[in-house]
Short mmCIF file of C-alpha atoms in Angstrom, two decimals:
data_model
loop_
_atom_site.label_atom_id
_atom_site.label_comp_id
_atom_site.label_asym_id
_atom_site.label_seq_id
_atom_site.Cartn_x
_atom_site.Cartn_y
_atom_site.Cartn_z
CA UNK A 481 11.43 -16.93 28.70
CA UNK A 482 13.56 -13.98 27.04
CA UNK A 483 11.09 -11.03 26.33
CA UNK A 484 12.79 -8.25 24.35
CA UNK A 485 13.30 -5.94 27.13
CA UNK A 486 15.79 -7.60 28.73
CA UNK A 487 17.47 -9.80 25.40
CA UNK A 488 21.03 -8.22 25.07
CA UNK A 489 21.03 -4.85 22.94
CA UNK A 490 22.86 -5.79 19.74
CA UNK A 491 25.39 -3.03 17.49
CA UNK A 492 23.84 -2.25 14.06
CA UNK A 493 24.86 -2.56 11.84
CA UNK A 494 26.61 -5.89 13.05
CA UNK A 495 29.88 -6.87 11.64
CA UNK A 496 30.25 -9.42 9.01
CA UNK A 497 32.39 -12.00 10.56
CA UNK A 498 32.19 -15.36 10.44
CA UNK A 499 29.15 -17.90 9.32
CA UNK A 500 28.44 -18.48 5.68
CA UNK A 501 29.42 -15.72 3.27
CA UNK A 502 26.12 -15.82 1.59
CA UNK A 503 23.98 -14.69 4.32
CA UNK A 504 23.50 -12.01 6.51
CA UNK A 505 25.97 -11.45 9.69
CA UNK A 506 25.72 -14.34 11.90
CA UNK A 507 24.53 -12.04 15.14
CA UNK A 508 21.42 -10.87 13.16
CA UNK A 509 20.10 -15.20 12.61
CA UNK A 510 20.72 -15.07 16.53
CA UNK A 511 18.79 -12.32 17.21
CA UNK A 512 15.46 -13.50 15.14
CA UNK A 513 16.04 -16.54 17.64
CA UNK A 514 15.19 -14.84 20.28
CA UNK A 515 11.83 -12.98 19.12
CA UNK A 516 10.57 -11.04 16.06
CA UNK A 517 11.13 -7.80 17.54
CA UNK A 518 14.36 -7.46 19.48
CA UNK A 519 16.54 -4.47 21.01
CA UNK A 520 19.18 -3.51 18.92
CA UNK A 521 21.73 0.08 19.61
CA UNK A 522 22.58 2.23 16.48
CA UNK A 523 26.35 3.68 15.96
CA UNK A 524 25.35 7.11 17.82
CA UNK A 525 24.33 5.20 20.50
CA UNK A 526 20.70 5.86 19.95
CA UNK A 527 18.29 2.34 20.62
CA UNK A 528 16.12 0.81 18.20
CA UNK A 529 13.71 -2.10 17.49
CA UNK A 530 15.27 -4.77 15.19
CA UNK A 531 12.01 -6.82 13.57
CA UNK A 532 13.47 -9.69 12.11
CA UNK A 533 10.52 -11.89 11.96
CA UNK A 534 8.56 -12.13 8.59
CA UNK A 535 5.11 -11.19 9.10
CA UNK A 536 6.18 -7.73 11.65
CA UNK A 537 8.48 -6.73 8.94
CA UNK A 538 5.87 -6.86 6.33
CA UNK A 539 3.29 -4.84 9.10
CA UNK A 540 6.37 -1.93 9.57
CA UNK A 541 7.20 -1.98 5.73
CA UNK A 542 3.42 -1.58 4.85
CA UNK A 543 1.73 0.37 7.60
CA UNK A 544 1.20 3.60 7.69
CA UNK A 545 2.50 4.27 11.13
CA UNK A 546 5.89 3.71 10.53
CA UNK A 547 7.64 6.59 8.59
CA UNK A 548 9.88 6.42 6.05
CA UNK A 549 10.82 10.34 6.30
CA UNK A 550 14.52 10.45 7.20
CA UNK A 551 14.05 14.14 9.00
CA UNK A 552 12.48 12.83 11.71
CA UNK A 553 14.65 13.80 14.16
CA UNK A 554 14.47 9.90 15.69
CA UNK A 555 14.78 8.29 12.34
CA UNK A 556 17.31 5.65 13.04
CA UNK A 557 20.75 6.23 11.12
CA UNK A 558 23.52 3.80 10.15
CA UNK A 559 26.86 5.89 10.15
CA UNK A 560 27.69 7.85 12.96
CA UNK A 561 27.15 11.67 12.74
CA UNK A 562 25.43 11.15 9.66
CA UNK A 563 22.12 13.48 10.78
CA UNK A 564 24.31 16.65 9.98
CA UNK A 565 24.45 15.25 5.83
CA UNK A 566 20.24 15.58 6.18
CA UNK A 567 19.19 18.21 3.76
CA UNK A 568 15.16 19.33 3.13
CA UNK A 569 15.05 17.49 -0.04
CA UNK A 570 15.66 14.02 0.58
CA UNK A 571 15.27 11.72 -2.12
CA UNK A 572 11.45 10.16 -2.26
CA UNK A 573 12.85 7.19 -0.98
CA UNK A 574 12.95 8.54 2.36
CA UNK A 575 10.07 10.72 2.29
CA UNK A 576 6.35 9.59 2.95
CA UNK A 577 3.31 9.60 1.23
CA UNK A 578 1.52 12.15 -0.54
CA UNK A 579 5.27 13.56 -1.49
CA UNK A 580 6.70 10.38 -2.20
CA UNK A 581 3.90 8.78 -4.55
CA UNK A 582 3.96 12.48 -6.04
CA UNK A 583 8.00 11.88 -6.68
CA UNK A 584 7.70 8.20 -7.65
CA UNK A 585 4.92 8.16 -9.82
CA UNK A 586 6.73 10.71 -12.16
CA UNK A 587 8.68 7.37 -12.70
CA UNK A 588 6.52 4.30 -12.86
CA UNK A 589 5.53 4.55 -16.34
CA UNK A 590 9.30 3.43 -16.58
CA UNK A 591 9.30 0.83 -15.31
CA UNK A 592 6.12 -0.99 -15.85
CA UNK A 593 6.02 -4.55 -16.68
CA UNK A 594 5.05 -4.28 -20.53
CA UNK A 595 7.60 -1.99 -21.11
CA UNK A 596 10.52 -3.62 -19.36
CA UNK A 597 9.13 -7.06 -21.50
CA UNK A 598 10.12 -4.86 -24.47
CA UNK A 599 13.48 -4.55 -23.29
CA UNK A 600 14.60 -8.20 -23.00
CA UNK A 601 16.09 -8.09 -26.35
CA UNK A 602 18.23 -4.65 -25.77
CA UNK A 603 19.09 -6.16 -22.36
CA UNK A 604 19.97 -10.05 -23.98
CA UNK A 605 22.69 -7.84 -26.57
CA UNK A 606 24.29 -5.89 -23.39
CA UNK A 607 24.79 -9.70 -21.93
CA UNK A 608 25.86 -11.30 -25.19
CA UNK A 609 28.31 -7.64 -25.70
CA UNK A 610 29.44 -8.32 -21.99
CA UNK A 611 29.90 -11.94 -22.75
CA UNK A 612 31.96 -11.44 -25.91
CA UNK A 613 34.22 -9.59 -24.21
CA UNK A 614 35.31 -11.42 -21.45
CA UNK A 615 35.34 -14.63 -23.15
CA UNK A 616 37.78 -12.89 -26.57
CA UNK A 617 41.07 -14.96 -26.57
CA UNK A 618 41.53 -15.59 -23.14
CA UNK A 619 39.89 -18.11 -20.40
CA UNK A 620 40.52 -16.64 -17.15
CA UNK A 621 38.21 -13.55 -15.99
CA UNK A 622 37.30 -12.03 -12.56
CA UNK A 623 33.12 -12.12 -13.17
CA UNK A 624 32.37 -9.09 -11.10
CA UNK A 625 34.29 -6.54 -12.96
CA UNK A 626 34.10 -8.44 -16.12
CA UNK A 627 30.36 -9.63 -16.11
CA UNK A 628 28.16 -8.98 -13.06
CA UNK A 629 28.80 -5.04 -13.56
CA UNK A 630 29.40 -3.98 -16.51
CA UNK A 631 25.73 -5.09 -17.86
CA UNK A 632 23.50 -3.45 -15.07
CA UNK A 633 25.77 -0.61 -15.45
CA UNK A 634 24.89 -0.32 -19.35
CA UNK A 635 21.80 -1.19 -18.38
CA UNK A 636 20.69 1.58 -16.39
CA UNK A 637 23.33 4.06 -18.48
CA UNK A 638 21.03 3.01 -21.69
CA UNK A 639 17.62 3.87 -19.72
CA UNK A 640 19.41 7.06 -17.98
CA UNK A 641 20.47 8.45 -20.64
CA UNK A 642 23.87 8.27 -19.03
CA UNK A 643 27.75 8.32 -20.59
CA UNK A 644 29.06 4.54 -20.04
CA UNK A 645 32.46 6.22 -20.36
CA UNK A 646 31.72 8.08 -16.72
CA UNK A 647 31.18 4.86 -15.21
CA UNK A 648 34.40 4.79 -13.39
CA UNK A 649 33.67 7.92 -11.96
CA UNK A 650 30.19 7.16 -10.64
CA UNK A 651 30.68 3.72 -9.34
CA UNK A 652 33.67 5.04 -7.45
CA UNK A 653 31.73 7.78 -5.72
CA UNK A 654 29.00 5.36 -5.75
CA UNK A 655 30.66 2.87 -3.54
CA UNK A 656 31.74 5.38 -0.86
CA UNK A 657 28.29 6.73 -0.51
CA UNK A 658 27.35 2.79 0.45
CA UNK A 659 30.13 2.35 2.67
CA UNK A 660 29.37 1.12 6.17
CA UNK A 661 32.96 2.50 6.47
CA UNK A 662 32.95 6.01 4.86
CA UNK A 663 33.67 9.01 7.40
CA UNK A 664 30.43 11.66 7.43
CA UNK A 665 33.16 13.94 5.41
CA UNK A 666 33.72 10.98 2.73
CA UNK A 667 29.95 10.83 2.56
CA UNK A 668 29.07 14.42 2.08
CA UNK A 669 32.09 14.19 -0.84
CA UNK A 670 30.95 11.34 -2.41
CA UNK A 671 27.12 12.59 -2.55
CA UNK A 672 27.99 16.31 -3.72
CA UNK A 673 29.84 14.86 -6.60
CA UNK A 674 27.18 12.37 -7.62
CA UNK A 675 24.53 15.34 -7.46
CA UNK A 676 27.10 17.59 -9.22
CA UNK A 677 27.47 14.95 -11.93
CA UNK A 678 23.86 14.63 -12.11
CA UNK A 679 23.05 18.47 -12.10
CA UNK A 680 25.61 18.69 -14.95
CA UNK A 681 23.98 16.05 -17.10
CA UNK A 682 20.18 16.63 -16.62
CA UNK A 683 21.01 20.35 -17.46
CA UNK A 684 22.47 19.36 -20.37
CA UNK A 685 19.63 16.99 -21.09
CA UNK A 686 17.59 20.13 -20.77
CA UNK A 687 19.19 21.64 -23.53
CA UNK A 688 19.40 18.54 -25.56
CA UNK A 689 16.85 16.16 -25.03
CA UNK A 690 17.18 12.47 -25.75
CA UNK A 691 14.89 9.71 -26.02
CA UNK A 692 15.97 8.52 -22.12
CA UNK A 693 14.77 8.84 -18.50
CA UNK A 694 16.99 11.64 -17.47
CA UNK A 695 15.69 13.55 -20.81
CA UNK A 696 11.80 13.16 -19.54
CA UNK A 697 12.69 14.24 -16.06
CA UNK A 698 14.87 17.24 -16.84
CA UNK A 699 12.01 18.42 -19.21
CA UNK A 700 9.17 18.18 -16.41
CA UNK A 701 8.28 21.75 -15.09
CA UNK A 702 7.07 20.01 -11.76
CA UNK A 703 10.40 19.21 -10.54
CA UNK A 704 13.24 21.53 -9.23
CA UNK A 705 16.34 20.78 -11.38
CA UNK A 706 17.95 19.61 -7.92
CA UNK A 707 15.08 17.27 -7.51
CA UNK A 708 15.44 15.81 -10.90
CA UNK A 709 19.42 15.19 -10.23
CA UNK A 710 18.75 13.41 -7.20
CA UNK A 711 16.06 11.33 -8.41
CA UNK A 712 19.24 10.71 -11.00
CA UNK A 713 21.50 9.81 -8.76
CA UNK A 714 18.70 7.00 -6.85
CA UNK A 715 17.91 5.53 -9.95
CA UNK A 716 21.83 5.56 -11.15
CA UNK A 717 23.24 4.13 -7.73
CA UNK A 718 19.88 1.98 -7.17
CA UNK A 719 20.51 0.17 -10.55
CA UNK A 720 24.10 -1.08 -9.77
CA UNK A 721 25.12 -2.33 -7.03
CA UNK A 722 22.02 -4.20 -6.53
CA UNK A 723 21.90 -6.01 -9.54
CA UNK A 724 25.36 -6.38 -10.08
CA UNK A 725 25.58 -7.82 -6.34
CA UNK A 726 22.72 -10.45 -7.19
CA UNK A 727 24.38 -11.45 -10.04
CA UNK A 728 27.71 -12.11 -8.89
CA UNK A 729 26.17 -13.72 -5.41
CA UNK A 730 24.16 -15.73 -7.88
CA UNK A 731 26.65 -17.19 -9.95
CA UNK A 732 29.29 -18.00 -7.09
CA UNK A 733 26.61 -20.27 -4.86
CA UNK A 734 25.59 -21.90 -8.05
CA UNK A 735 29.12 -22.88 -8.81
CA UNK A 736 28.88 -24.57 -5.37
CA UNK A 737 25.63 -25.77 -5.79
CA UNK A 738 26.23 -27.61 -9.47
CA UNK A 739 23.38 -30.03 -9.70
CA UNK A 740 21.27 -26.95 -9.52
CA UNK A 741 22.35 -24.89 -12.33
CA UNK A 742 19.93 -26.96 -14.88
CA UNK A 743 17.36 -25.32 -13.42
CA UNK A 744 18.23 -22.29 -15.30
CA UNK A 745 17.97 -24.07 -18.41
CA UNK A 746 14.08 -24.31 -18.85
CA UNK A 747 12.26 -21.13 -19.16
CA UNK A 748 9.38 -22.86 -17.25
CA UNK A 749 11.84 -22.91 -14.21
CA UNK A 750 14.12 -19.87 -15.04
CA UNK A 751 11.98 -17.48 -13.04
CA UNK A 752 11.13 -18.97 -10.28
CA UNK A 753 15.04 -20.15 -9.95
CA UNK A 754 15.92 -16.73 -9.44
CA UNK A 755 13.10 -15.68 -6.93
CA UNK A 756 14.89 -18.33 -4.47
CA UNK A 757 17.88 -16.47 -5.49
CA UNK A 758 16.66 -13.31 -4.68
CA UNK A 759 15.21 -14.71 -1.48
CA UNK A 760 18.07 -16.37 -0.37
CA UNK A 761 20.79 -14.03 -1.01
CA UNK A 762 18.38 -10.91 -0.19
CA UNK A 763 21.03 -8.45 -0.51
CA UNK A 764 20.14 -5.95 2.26
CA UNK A 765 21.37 -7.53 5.33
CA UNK A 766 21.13 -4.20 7.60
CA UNK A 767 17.56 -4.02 6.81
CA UNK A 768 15.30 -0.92 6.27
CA UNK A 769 14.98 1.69 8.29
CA UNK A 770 11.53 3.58 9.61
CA UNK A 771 10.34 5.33 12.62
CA UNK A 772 7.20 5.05 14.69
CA UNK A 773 4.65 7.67 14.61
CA UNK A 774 2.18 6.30 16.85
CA UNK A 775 2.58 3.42 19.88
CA UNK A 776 1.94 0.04 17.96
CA UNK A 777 1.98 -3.49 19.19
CA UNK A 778 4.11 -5.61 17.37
CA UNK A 779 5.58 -9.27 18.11
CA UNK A 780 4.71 -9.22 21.59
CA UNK A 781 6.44 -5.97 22.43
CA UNK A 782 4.53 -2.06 22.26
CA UNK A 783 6.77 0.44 19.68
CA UNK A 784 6.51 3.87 21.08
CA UNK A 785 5.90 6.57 19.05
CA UNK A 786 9.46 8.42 17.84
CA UNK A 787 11.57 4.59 18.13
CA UNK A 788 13.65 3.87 15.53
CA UNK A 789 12.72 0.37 13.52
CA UNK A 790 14.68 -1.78 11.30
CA UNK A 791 13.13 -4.22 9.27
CA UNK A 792 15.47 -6.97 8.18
CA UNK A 793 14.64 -8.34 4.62
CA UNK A 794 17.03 -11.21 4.67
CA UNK A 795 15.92 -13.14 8.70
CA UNK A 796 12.32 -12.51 7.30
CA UNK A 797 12.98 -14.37 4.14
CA UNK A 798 14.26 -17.23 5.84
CA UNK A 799 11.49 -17.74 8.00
CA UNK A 800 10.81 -21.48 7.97
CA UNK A 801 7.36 -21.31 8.82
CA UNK A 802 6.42 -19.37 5.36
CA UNK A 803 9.55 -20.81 2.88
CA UNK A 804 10.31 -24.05 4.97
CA UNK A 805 7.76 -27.13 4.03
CA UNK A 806 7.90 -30.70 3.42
CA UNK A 807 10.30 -31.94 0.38
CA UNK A 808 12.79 -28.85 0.87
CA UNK A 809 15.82 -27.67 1.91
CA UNK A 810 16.18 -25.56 5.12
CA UNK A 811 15.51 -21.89 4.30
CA UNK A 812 19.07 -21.27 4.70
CA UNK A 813 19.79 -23.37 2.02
CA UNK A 814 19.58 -22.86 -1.78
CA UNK A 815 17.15 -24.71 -3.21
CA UNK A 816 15.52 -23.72 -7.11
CA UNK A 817 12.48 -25.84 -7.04
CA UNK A 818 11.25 -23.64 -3.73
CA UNK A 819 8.07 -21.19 -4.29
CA UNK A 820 10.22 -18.41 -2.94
CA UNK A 821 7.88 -15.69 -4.70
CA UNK A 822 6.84 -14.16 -1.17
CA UNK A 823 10.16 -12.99 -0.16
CA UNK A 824 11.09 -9.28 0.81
CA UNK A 825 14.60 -8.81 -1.16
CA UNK A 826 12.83 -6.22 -2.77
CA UNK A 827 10.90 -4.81 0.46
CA UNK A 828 7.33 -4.44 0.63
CA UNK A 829 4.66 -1.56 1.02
CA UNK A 830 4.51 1.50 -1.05
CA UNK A 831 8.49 2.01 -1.49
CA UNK A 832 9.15 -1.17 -2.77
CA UNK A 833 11.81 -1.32 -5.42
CA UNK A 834 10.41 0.29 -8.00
CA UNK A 835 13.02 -1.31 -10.49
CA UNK A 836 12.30 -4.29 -9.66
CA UNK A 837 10.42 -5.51 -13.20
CA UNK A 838 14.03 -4.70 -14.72
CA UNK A 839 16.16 -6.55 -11.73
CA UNK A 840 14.29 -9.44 -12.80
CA UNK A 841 14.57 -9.66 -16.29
CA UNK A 842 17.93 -8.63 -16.05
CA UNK A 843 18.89 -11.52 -13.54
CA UNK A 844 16.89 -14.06 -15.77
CA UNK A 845 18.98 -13.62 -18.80
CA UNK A 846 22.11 -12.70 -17.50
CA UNK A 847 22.43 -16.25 -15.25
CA UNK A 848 20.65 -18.45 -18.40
CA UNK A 849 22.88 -16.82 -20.90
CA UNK A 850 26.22 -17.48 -18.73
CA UNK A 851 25.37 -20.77 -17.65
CA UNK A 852 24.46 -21.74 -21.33
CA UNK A 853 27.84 -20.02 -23.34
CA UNK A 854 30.26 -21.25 -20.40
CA UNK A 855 29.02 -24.77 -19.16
CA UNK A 856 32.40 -25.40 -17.66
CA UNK A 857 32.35 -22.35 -16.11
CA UNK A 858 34.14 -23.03 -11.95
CA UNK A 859 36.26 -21.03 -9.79
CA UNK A 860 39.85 -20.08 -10.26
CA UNK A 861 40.73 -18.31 -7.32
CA UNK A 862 39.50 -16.66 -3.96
CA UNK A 863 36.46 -15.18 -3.77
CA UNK A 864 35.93 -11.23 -1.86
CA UNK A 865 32.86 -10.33 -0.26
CA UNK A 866 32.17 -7.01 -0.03
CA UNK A 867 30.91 -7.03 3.88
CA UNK A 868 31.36 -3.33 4.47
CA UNK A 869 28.45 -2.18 1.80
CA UNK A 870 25.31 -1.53 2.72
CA UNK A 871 24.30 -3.10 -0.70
CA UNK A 872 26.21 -6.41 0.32
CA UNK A 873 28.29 -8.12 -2.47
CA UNK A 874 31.24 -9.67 -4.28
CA UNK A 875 34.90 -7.95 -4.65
CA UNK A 876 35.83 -10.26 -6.79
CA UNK A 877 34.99 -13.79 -8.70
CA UNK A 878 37.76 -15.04 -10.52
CA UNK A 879 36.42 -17.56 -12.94
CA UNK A 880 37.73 -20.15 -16.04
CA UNK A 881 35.84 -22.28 -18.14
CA UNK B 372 -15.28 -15.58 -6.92
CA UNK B 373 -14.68 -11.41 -7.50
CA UNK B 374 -11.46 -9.30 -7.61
CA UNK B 375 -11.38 -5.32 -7.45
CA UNK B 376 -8.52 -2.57 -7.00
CA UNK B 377 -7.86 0.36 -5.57
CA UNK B 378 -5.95 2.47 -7.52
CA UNK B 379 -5.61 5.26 -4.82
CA UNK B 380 -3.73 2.33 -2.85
CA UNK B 381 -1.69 1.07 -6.34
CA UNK B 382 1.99 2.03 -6.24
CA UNK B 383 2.68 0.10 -9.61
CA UNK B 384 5.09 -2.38 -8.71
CA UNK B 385 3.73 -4.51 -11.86
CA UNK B 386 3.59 -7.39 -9.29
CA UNK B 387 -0.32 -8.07 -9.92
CA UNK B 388 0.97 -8.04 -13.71
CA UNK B 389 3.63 -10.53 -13.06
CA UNK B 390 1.59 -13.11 -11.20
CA UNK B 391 -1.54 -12.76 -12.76
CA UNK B 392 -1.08 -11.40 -16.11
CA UNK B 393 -4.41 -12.33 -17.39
CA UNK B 394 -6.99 -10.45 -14.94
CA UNK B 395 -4.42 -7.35 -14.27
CA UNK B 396 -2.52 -4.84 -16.22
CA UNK B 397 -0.94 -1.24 -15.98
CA UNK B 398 -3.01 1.48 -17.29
CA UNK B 399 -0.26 3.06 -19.90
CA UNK B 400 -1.48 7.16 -18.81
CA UNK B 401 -0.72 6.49 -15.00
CA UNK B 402 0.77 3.14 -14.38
CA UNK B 403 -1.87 2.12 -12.02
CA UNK B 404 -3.65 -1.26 -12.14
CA UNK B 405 -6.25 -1.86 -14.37
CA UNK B 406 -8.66 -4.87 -14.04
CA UNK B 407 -8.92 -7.29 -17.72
CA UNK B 408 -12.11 -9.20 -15.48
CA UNK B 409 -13.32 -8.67 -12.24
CA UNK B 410 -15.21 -12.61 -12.02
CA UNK B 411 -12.32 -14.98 -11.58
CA UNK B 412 -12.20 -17.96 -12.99
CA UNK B 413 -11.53 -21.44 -10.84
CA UNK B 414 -8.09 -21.87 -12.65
CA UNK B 415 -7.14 -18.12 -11.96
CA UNK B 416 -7.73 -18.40 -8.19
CA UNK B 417 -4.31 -19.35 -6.94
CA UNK B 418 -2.71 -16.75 -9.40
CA UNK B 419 -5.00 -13.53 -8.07
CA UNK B 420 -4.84 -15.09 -4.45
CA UNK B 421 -1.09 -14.53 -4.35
CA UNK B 422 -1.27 -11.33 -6.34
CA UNK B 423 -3.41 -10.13 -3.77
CA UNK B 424 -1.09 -11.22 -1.00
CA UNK B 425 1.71 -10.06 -2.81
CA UNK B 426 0.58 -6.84 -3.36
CA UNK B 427 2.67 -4.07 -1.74
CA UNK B 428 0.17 -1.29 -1.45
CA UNK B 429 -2.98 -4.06 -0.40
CA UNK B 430 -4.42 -2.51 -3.66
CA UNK B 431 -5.91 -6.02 -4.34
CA UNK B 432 -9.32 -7.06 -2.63
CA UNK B 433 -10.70 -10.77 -3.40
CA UNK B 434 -14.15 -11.36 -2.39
CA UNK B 435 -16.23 -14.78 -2.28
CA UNK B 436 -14.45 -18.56 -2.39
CA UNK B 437 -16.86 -19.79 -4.87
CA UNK B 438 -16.58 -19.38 -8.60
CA UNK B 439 -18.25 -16.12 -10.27
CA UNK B 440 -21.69 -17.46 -11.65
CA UNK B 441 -21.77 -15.54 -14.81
CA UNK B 442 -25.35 -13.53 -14.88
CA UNK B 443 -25.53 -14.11 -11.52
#
């Protein structure tokens, strides 16, 4: 019997090479093979506990043991040298509890289910815009940067309060500050100018306030104005790749996967259709990173207070033993008719995506609307994966129909 | 069966609303969960089981396996 202590150490994050281009890096599949909570070495060379399994990554995503403060001086980090880009204001994503509920609540009322229901119709016109658009006079298109962007990006610009003409800008800066690949002096460049762009606009927003997100935070006298631009720049870099990711993802293994795409069809289906896409494709494939406070036992090993964690969303959500079952396909496999709500491509405990409501709806009428307008929609070309993001995603989907 | 929330615990990921949309909702002045009934009915049992489960901050405690006696 292998017990963690002696498994081989793995490199996270761990290269993309290889296996099917849908799901996470091969090495991490072999890894939840050998145990739920296995040894895995960080780029500084620091160790850490990789918990792959489905029930320990819910226990480190949802107890209170495992921090989610990044200035922990062990919190595990991604990019090499990247401890020296720390500053004392993190965003509240990597802050704990009572700070972080403090920082997020300012920004539930949002997002809350009701409200993003409201928005279905605004968000079915940004689709049916997008749609237009590509489709005008020609019958060729590449579906990321014609489709599968564009609408989270008005999306989010809309509830921001933020110029769609800056998108270029943003989503460039955007992109190196996911980078697996960026250089700690690309990073610090790429994050200044989002905050700068952010300060900028939520000043201005100050001045002139408009009925939008950015407009309600800028105007709070409980948050520093730098506080308010990086809460900005979460929400504006949280609401685009992600979605825009899913929804490419989505629509290439549905183009392989044909007999499925009725399932879209039926609103009776439509949502659960996209829960097994969100499970399946789960889009964070280095996982999420925390750091013991106290010793805790978990899948048959003892975390020591000050370790590094990663919990990896997309090995838990293909856990056979809670998706697998009688009548289905293997959890690496898509299939629409699964009861995939229990997945963790959102995460789970109290930092869970908090935009999650508007991924949803988003991904529901995006995929039904393109599947309906373009029933011949197929492939025209080869397909790039973006393997070097942390938000994992397409480069490109050329498309006809 | 009965159902009750702790909003201390509630971090208003609308996922009680989404899966059981007719014993929760979101309080519009803070977000945080809001009971519509706290006796569940037989049919609503799967629906707040898995709301419970799926709860991110455990907000969501279900107590009793046999239906709410109304009066009781």
């Amino acid at each position: 019997m292998t017990t963690a202590s002696t498994a081989p150490v793995l490199p996270v994050p761990a290269r993309h090479s290889g296996g099917c281009p849908f799901g996470p890096p091969p090495a991490y599949a072999e890894a939840a093979a050998t145990g739920p909570v296995t040894r895995a070495e960080l780029p500084d060379g620091d160790l850490c506990w990789l918990v792959t399994g489905f029930a320990e990554v819910r226990t480190v995503l949802s107890d209170r043991r495992f921090s989610a403060d990044i200035r922990h001086p062990a919190f595990p980090l991604l990019i090499a040298g990247a401890r020296e880009l720390i500053t004392d204001n993190p965003d509240f994503l990597r802050l704990d509890d009572p700070e972080h509920a403090r920082q997020r609540r300012m920004l539930t009322g949002e997002f809350l289910v009701k409200r993003v229901e409201a928005l279905r119709p605004e968000i079915q016109r940004i689709v049916d815009g997008a749609l237009d658009r590509m489709t005008a006079g020609r019958t060729t298109a590449d579906l990321v940067t014609d489709f599968a962007l564009p609408v989270p990006s008005l999306v989010i610009c809309l509830l921001l309060g933020v110029p769609y003409e800056d998108h270029d800008r943003f989503q460039s800066l955007s992109r190196t500050m996911l980078s697996q690949e960026s250089t700690v002096e690309q990073l610090r460049e790429a994050q200044e100018g989002v905050l700068d762009y952010l300060r900028d606009l939520t000043a201005r927003k100050r001045e002139q306030p408009e009925d939008d997100v950015l407009s309600r935070l800028a105007a709070r006298d409980d948050l520093t104005p730098d506080e308010a631009a990086a809460m900005g720049v979460l929400l504006l870099v949280a609401g685009h790749e992600t979605t825009a990711s899913m929804i490419a993802l989505s629509t290439a293994l549905l183009l392989e996967h044909p007999e499925q795409i009725p399932g879209l069809a039926d609103p009776a289906t439509l949502p659960g259709a996209v829960e097994e896409l969100l499970r399946l494709l789960t889009i964070v494939h280095t996982g999420l990173p925390r750091v013991a406070l106290e010793d805790v036992e978990l899948g048959g090993v003892t975390v020591r207070a000050g370790e590094g964690v990663m919990a990896m969303l997309s090995t838990a959500n293909r856990d056979e033993a809670v998706f697998g079952g009688a009548g289905h396909r293997a959890t690496d496999e898509l299939d629409l008719d699964r009861d995939a709500r229990r997945h963790l491509a959102f995460g789970f405990g109290v930092h869970q995506c908090l935009g999650q409501p508007l991924a949803r709806a988003e991904l529901q009428i995006a995929l039904e609307t393109l599947f309906r307008r373009l029933p011949g929609l197929r492939l025209a070309g080869e397909r790039g994966f973006r393997t070097e993001s942390f938000i994992y995603g397409m480069r490109s989907l050329p498309v006809t129909w | 069966m009965q159902v009750s929330v702790d909003r201390d615990r509630c971090c208003s990921s609308g996922m009680c609303v989404m899966n059981a949309p007719a014993v929760f909702e979101q309080d519009d002045r803070d977000s945080l969960v809001m009971l519509r009934q706290t006796d569940v009915l037989p049919e609503q049992f799967d629906d707040v089981i898995l709301a419970s489960e799926l709860c991110p901050g455990r907000a969501i405690t279900v107590t009793g396996d046999e239906p709410a006696r109304t009066g009781a």
